mmCIF file with all atom_site columns, C-alpha atoms in Angstrom:
data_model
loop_
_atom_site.group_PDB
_atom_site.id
_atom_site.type_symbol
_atom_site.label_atom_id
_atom_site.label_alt_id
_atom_site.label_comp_id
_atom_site.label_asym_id
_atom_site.label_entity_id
_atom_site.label_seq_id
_atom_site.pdbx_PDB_ins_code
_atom_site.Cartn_x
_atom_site.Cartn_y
_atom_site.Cartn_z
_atom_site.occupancy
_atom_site.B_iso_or_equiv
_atom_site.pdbx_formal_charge
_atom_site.auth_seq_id
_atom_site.auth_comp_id
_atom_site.auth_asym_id
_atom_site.auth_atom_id
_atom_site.pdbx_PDB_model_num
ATOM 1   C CA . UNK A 1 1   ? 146.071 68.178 134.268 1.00 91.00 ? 1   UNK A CA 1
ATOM 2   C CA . UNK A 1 2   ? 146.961 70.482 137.439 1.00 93.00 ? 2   UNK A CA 1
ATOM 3   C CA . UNK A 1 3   ? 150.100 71.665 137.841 1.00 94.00 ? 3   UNK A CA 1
ATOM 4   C CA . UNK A 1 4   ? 152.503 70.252 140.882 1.00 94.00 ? 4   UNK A CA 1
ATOM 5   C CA . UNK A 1 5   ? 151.862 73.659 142.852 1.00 93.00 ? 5   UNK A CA 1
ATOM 6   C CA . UNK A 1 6   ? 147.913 73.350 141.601 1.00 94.00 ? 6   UNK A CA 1
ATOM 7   C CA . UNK A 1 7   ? 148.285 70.246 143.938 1.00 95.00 ? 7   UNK A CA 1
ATOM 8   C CA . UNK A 1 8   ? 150.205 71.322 146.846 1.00 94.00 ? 8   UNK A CA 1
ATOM 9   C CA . UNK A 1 9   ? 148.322 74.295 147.145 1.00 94.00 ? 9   UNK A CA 1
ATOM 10  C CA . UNK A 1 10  ? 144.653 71.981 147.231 1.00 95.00 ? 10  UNK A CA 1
ATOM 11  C CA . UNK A 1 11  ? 146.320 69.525 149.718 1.00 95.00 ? 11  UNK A CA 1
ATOM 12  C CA . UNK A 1 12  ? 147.394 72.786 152.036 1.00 94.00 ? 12  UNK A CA 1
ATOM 13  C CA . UNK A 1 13  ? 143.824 73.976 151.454 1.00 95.00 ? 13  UNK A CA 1
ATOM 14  C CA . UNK A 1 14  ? 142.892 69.817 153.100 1.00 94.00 ? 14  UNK A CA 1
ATOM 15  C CA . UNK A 1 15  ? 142.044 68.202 149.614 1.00 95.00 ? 15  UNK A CA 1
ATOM 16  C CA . UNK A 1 16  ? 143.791 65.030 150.738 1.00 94.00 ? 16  UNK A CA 1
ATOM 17  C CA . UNK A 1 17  ? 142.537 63.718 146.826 1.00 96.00 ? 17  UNK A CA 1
ATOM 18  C CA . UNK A 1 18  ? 144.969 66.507 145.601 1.00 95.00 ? 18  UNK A CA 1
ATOM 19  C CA . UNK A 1 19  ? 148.143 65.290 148.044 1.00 95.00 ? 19  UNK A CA 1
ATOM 20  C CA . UNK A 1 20  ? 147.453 61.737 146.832 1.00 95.00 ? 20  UNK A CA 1
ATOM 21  C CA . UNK A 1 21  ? 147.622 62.850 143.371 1.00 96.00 ? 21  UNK A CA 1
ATOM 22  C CA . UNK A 1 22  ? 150.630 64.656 144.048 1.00 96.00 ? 22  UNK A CA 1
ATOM 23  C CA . UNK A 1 23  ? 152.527 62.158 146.075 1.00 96.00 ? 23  UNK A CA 1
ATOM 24  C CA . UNK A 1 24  ? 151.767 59.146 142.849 1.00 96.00 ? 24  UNK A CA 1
ATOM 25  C CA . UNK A 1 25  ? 153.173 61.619 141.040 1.00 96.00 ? 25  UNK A CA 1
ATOM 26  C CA . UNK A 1 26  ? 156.545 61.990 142.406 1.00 96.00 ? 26  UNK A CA 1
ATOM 27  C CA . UNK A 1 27  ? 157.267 59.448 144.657 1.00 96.00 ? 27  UNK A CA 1
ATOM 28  C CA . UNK A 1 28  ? 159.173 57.094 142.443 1.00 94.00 ? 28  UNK A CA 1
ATOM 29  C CA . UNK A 1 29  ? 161.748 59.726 142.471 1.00 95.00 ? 29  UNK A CA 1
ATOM 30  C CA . UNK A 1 30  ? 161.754 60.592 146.149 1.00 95.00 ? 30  UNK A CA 1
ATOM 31  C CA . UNK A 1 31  ? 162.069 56.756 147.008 1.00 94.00 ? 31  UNK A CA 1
ATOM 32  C CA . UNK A 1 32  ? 165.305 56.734 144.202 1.00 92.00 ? 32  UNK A CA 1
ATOM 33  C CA . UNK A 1 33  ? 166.758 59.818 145.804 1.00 93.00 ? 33  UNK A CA 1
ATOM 34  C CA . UNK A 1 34  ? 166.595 58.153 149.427 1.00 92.00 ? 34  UNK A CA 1
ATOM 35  C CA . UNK A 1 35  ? 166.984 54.311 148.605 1.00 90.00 ? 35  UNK A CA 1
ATOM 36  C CA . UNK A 1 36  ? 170.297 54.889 146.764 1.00 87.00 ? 36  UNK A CA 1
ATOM 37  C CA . UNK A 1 37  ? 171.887 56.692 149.830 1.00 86.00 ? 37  UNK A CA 1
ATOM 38  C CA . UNK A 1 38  ? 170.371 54.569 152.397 1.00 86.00 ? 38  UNK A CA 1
ATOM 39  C CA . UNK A 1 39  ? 168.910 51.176 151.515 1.00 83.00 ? 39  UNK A CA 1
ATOM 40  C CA . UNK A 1 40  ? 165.436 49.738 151.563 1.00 82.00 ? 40  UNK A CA 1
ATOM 41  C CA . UNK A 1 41  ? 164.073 51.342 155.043 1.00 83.00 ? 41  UNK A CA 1
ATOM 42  C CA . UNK A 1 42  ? 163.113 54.782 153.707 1.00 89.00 ? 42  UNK A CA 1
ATOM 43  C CA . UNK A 1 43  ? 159.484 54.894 153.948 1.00 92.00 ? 43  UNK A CA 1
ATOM 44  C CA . UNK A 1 44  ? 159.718 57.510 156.858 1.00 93.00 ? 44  UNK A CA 1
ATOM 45  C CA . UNK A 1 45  ? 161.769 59.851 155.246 1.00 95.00 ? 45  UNK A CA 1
ATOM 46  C CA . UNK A 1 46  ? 159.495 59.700 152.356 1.00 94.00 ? 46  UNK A CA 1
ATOM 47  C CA . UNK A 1 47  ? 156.389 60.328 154.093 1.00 94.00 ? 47  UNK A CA 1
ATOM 48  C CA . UNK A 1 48  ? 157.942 63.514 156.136 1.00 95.00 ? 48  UNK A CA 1
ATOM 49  C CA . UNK A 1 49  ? 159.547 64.574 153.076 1.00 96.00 ? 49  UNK A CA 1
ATOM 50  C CA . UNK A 1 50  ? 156.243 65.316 151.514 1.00 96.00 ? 50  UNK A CA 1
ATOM 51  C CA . UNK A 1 51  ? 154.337 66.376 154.665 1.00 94.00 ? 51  UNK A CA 1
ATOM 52  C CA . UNK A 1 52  ? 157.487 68.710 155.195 1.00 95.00 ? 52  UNK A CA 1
ATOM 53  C CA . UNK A 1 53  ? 156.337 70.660 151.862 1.00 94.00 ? 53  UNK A CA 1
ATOM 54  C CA . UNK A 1 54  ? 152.733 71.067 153.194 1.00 94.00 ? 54  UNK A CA 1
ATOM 55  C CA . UNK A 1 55  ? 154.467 72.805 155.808 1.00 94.00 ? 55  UNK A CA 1
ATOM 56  C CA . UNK A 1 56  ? 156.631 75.029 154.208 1.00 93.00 ? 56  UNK A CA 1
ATOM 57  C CA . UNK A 1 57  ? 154.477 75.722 151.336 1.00 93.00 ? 57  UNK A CA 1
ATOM 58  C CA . UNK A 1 58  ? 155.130 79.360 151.748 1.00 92.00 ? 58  UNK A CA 1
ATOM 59  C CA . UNK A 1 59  ? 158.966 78.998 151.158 1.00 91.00 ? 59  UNK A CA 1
ATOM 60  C CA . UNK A 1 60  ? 158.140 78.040 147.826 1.00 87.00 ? 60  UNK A CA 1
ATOM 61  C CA . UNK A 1 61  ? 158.603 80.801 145.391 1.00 81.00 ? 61  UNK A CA 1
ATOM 62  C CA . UNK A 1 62  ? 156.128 81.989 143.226 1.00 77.00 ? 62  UNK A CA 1
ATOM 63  C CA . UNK A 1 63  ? 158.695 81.243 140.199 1.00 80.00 ? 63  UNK A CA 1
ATOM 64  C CA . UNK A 1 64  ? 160.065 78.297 141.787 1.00 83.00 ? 64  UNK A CA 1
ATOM 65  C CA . UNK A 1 65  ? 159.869 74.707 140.743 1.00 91.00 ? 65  UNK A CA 1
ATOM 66  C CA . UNK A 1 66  ? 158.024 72.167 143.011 1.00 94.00 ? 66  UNK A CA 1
ATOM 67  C CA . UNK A 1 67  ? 160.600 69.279 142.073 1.00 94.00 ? 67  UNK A CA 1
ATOM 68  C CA . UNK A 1 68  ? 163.258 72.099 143.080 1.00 93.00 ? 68  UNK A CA 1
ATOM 69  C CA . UNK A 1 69  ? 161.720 72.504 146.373 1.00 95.00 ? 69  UNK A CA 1
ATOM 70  C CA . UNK A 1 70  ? 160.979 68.915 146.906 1.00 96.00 ? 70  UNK A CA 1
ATOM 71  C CA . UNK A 1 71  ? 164.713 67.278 146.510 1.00 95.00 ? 71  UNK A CA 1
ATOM 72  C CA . UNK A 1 72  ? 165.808 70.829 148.688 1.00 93.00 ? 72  UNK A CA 1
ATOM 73  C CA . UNK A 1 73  ? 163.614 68.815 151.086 1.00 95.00 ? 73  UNK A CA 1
ATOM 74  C CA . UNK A 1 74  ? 164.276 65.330 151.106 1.00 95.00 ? 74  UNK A CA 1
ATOM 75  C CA . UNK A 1 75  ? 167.916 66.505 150.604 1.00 93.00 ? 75  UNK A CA 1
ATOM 76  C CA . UNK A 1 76  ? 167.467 68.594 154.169 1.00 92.00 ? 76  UNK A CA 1
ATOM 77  C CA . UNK A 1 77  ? 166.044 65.333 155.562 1.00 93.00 ? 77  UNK A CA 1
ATOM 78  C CA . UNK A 1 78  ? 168.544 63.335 154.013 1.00 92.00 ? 78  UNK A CA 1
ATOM 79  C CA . UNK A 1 79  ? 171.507 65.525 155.850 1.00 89.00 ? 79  UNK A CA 1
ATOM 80  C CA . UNK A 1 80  ? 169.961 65.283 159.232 1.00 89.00 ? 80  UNK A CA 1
ATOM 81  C CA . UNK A 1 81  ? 169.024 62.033 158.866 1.00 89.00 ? 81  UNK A CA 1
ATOM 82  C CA . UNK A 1 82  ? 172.333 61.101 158.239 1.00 85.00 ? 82  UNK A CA 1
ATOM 83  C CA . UNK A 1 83  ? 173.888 63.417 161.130 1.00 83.00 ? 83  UNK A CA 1
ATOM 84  C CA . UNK A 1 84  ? 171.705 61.644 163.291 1.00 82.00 ? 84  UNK A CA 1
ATOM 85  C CA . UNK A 1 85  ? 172.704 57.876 162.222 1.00 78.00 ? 85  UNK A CA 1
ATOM 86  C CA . UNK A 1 86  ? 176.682 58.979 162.640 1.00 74.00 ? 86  UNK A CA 1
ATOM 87  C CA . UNK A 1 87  ? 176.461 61.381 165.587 1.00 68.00 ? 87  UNK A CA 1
ATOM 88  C CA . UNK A 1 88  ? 177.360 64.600 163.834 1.00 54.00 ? 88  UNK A CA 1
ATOM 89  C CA . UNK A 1 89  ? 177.150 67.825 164.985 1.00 53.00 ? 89  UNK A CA 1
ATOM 90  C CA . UNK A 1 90  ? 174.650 69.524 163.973 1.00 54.00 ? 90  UNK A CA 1
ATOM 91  C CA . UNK A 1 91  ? 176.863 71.973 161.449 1.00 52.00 ? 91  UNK A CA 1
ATOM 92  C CA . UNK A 1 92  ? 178.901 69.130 160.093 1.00 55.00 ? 92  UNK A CA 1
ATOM 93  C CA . UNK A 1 93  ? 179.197 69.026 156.395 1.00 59.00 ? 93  UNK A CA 1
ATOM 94  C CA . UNK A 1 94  ? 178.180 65.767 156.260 1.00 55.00 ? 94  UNK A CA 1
ATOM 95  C CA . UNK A 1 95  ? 177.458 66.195 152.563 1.00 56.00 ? 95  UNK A CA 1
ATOM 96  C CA . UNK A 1 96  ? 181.214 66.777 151.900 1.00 58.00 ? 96  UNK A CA 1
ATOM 97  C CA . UNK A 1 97  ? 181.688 62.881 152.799 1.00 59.00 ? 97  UNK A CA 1
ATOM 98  C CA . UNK A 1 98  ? 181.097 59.843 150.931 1.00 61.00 ? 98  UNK A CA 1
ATOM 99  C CA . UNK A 1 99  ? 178.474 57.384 151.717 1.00 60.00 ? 99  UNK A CA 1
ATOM 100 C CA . UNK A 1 100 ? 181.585 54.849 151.767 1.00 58.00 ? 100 UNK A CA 1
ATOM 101 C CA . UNK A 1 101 ? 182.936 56.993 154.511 1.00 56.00 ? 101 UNK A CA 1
ATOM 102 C CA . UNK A 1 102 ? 180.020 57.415 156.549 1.00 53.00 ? 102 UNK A CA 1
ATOM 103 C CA . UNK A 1 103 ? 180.183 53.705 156.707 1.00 52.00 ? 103 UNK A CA 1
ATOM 104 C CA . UNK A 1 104 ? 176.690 52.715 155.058 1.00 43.00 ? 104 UNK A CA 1
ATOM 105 C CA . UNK A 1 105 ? 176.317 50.045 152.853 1.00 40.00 ? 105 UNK A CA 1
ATOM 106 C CA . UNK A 1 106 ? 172.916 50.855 151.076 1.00 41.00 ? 106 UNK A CA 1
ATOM 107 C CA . UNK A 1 107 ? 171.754 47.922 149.314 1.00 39.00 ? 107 UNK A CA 1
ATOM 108 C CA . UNK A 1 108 ? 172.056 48.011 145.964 1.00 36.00 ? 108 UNK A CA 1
ATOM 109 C CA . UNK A 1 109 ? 169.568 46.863 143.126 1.00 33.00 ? 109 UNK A CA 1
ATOM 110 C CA . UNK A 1 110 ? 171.589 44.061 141.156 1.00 35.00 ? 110 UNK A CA 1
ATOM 111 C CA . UNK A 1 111 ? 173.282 45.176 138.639 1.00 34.00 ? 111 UNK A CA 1
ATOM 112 C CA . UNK A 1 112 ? 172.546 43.973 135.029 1.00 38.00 ? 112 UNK A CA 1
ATOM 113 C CA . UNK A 1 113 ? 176.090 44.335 133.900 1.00 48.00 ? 113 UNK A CA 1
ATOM 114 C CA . UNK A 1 114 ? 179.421 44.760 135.123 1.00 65.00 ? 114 UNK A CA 1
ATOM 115 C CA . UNK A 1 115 ? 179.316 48.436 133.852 1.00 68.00 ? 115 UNK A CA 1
ATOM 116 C CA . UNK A 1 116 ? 176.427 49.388 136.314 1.00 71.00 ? 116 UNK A CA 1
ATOM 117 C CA . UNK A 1 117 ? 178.356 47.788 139.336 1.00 75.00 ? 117 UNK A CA 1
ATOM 118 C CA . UNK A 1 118 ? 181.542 49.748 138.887 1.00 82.00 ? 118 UNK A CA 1
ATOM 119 C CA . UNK A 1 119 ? 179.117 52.804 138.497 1.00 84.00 ? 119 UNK A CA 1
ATOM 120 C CA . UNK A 1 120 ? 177.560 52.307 141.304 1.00 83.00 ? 120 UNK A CA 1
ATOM 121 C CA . UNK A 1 121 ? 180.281 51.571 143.318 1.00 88.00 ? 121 UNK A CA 1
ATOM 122 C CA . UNK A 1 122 ? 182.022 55.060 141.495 1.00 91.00 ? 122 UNK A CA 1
ATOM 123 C CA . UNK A 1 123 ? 179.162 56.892 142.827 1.00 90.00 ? 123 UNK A CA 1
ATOM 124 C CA . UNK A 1 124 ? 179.451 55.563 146.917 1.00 89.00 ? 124 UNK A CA 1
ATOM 125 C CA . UNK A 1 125 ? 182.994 56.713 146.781 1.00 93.00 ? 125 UNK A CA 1
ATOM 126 C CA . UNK A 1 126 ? 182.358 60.593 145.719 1.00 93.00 ? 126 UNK A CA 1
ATOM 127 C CA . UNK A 1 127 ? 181.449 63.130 148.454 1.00 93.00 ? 127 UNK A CA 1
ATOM 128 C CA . UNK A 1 128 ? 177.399 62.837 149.146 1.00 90.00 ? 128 UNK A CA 1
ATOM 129 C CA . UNK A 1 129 ? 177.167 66.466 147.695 1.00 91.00 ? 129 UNK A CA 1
ATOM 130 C CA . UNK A 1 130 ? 178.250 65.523 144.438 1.00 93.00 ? 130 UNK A CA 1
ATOM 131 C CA . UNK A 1 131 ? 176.382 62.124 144.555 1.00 92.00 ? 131 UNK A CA 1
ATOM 132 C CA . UNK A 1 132 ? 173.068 64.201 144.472 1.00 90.00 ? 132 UNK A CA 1
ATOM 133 C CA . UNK A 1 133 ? 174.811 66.161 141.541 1.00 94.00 ? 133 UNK A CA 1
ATOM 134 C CA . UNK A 1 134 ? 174.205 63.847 139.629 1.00 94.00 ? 134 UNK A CA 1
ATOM 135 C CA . UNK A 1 135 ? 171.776 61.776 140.498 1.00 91.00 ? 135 UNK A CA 1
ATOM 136 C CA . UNK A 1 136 ? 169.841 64.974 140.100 1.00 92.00 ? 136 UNK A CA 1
ATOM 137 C CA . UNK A 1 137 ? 171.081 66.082 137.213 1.00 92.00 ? 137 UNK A CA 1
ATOM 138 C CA . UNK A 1 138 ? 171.412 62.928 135.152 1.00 88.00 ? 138 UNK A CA 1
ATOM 139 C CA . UNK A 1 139 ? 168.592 60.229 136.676 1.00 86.00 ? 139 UNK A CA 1
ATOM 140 C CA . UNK A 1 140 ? 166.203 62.906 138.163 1.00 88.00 ? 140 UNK A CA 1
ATOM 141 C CA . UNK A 1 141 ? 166.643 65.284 135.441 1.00 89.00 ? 141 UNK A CA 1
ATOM 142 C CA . UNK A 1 142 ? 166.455 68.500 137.051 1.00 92.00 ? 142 UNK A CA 1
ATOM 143 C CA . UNK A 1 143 ? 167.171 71.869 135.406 1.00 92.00 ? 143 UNK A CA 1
ATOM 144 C CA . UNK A 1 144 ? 169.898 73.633 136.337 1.00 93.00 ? 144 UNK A CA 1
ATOM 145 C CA . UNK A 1 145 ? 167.745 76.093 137.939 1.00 93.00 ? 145 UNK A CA 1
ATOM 146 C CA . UNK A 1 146 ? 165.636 73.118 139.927 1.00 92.00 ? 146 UNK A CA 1
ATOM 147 C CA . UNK A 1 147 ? 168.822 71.841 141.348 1.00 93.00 ? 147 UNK A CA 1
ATOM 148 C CA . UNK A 1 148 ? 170.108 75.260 142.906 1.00 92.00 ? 148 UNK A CA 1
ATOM 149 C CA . UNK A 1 149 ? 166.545 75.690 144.262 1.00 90.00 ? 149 UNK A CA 1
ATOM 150 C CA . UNK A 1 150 ? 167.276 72.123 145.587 1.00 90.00 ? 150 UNK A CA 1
ATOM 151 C CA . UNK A 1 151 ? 170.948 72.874 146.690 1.00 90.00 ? 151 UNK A CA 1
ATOM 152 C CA . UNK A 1 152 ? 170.391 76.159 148.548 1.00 89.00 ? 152 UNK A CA 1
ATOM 153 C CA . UNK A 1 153 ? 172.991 77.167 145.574 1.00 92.00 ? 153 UNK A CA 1
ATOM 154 C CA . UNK A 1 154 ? 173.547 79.425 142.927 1.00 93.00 ? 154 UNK A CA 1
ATOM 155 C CA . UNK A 1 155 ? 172.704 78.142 139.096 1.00 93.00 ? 155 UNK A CA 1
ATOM 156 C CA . UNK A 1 156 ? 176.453 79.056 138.277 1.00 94.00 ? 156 UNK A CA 1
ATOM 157 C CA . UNK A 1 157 ? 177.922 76.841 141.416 1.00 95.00 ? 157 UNK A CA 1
ATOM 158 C CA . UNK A 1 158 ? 175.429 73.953 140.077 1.00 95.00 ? 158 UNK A CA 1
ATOM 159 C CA . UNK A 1 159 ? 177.333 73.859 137.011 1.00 94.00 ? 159 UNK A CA 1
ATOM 160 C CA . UNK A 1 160 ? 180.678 74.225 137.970 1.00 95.00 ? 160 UNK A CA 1
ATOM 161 C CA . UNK A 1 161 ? 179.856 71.861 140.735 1.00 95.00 ? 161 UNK A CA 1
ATOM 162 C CA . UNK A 1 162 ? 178.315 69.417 138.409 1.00 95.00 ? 162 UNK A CA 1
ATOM 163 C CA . UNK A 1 163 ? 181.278 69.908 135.983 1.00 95.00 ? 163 UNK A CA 1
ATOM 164 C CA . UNK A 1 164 ? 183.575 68.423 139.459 1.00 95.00 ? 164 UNK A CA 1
ATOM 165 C CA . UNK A 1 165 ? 181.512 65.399 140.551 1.00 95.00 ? 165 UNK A CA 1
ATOM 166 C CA . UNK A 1 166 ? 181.680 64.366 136.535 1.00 94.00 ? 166 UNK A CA 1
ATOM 167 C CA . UNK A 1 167 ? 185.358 64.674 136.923 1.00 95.00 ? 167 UNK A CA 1
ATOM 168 C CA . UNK A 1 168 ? 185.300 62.847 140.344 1.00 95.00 ? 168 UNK A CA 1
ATOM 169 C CA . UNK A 1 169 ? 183.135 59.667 138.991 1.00 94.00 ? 169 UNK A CA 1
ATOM 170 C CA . UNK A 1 170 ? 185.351 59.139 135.911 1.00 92.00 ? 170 UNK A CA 1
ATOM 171 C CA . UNK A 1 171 ? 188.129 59.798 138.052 1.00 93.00 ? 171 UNK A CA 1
ATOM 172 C CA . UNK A 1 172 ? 186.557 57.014 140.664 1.00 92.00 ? 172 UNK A CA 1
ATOM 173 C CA . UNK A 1 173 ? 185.715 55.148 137.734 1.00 90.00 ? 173 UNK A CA 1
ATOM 174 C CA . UNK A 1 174 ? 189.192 54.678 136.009 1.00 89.00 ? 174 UNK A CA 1
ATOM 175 C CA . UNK A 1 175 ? 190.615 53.887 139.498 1.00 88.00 ? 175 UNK A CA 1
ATOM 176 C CA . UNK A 1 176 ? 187.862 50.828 139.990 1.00 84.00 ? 176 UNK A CA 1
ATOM 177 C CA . UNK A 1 177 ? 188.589 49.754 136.291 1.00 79.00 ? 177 UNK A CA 1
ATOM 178 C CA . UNK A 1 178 ? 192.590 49.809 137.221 1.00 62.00 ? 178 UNK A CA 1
ATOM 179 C CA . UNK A 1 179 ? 191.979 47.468 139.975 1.00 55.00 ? 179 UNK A CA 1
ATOM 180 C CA . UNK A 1 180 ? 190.447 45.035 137.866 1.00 48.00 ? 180 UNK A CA 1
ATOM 181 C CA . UNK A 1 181 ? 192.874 44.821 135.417 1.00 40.00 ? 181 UNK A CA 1
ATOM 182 C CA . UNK A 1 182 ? 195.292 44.344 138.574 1.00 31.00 ? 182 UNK A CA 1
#
């Protein structure tokens, strides 16, 4: 089986076989990453995530990790994408704000039990920075290494940033749970 880079590096050399191959492989996690941010409509941002790395194939490091280099993408997209829906300046830390803030209201898949709603819900109420955290981290399962490649970020500020949006979400969470016992 050829590696992720085996791939890009065939699709940049116009094996559009290759770039299929490698797009089936990791789209199911690009569509995730986008779709729980921003809803259903995210085929766009898919498709120019992935041409984006053809692009910028050289900015890949020879020890880096594709998956690192793809979410630093989509997350790039993500950001301007989302300066662009609220009329942000350009240097904005948009990231720093919640989606609940930014005023979206992705759809969300239904829920199979209470649990996953107030989780969900958790999640659109911590900043967007620590959203991808964890998403990352937990449903994506990046290394620590793949998310600072991802991040622009050091592997020592991915922990201790992980380590905060944790604390956030259960602190998110135990406020949601209070409400219901209200």
């Amino acid at each position: 089986m050829r590696t992720d880079i085996e791939l890009l590096d065939a699709w940049c050399a116009g094996d559009n076989v290759a770039g299929d191959a490698l797009i089936r492989r990791h789209f199911e996690a690009v569509c995730r990453f986008f779709r729980s941010k921003l809803g259903e409509d995210v085929e766009d941002l898919i498709q120019r995530t992935f041409q984006i790395c053809t692009v910028r194939r050289k900015e890949l490091q020879a020890d880096g990790s594709f998956r690192g280099f793809l979410f630093g993408v989509a997350r790039n997209l993500l950001l301007d994408h989302l300066r662009r829906l609220y009329r942000r300046g350009e240097h904005d830390d948009v990231h720093m704000y919640s989606l609940r803030d930014l005023g979206t209201t992705p759809s969300e898949a239904v829920a199979r039990n209470e649990r996953e709603v107030m989780i969900q819900e958790a999640m659109r109420r911590i900043p967007l920075e620590q959203r991808m955290l964890l998403e990352l981290a937990h449903w994506e399962r990046l290394t620590g290494r793949e998310i600072a490649q991802a991040l622009d970020i050091g592997e020592n500020t991915v922990r201790s940033r992980l380590s905060r949006a944790r604390a956030a979400l259960r602190e998110e969470l135990e406020r949601l749970g209070s409400k219901d016992s209200l």
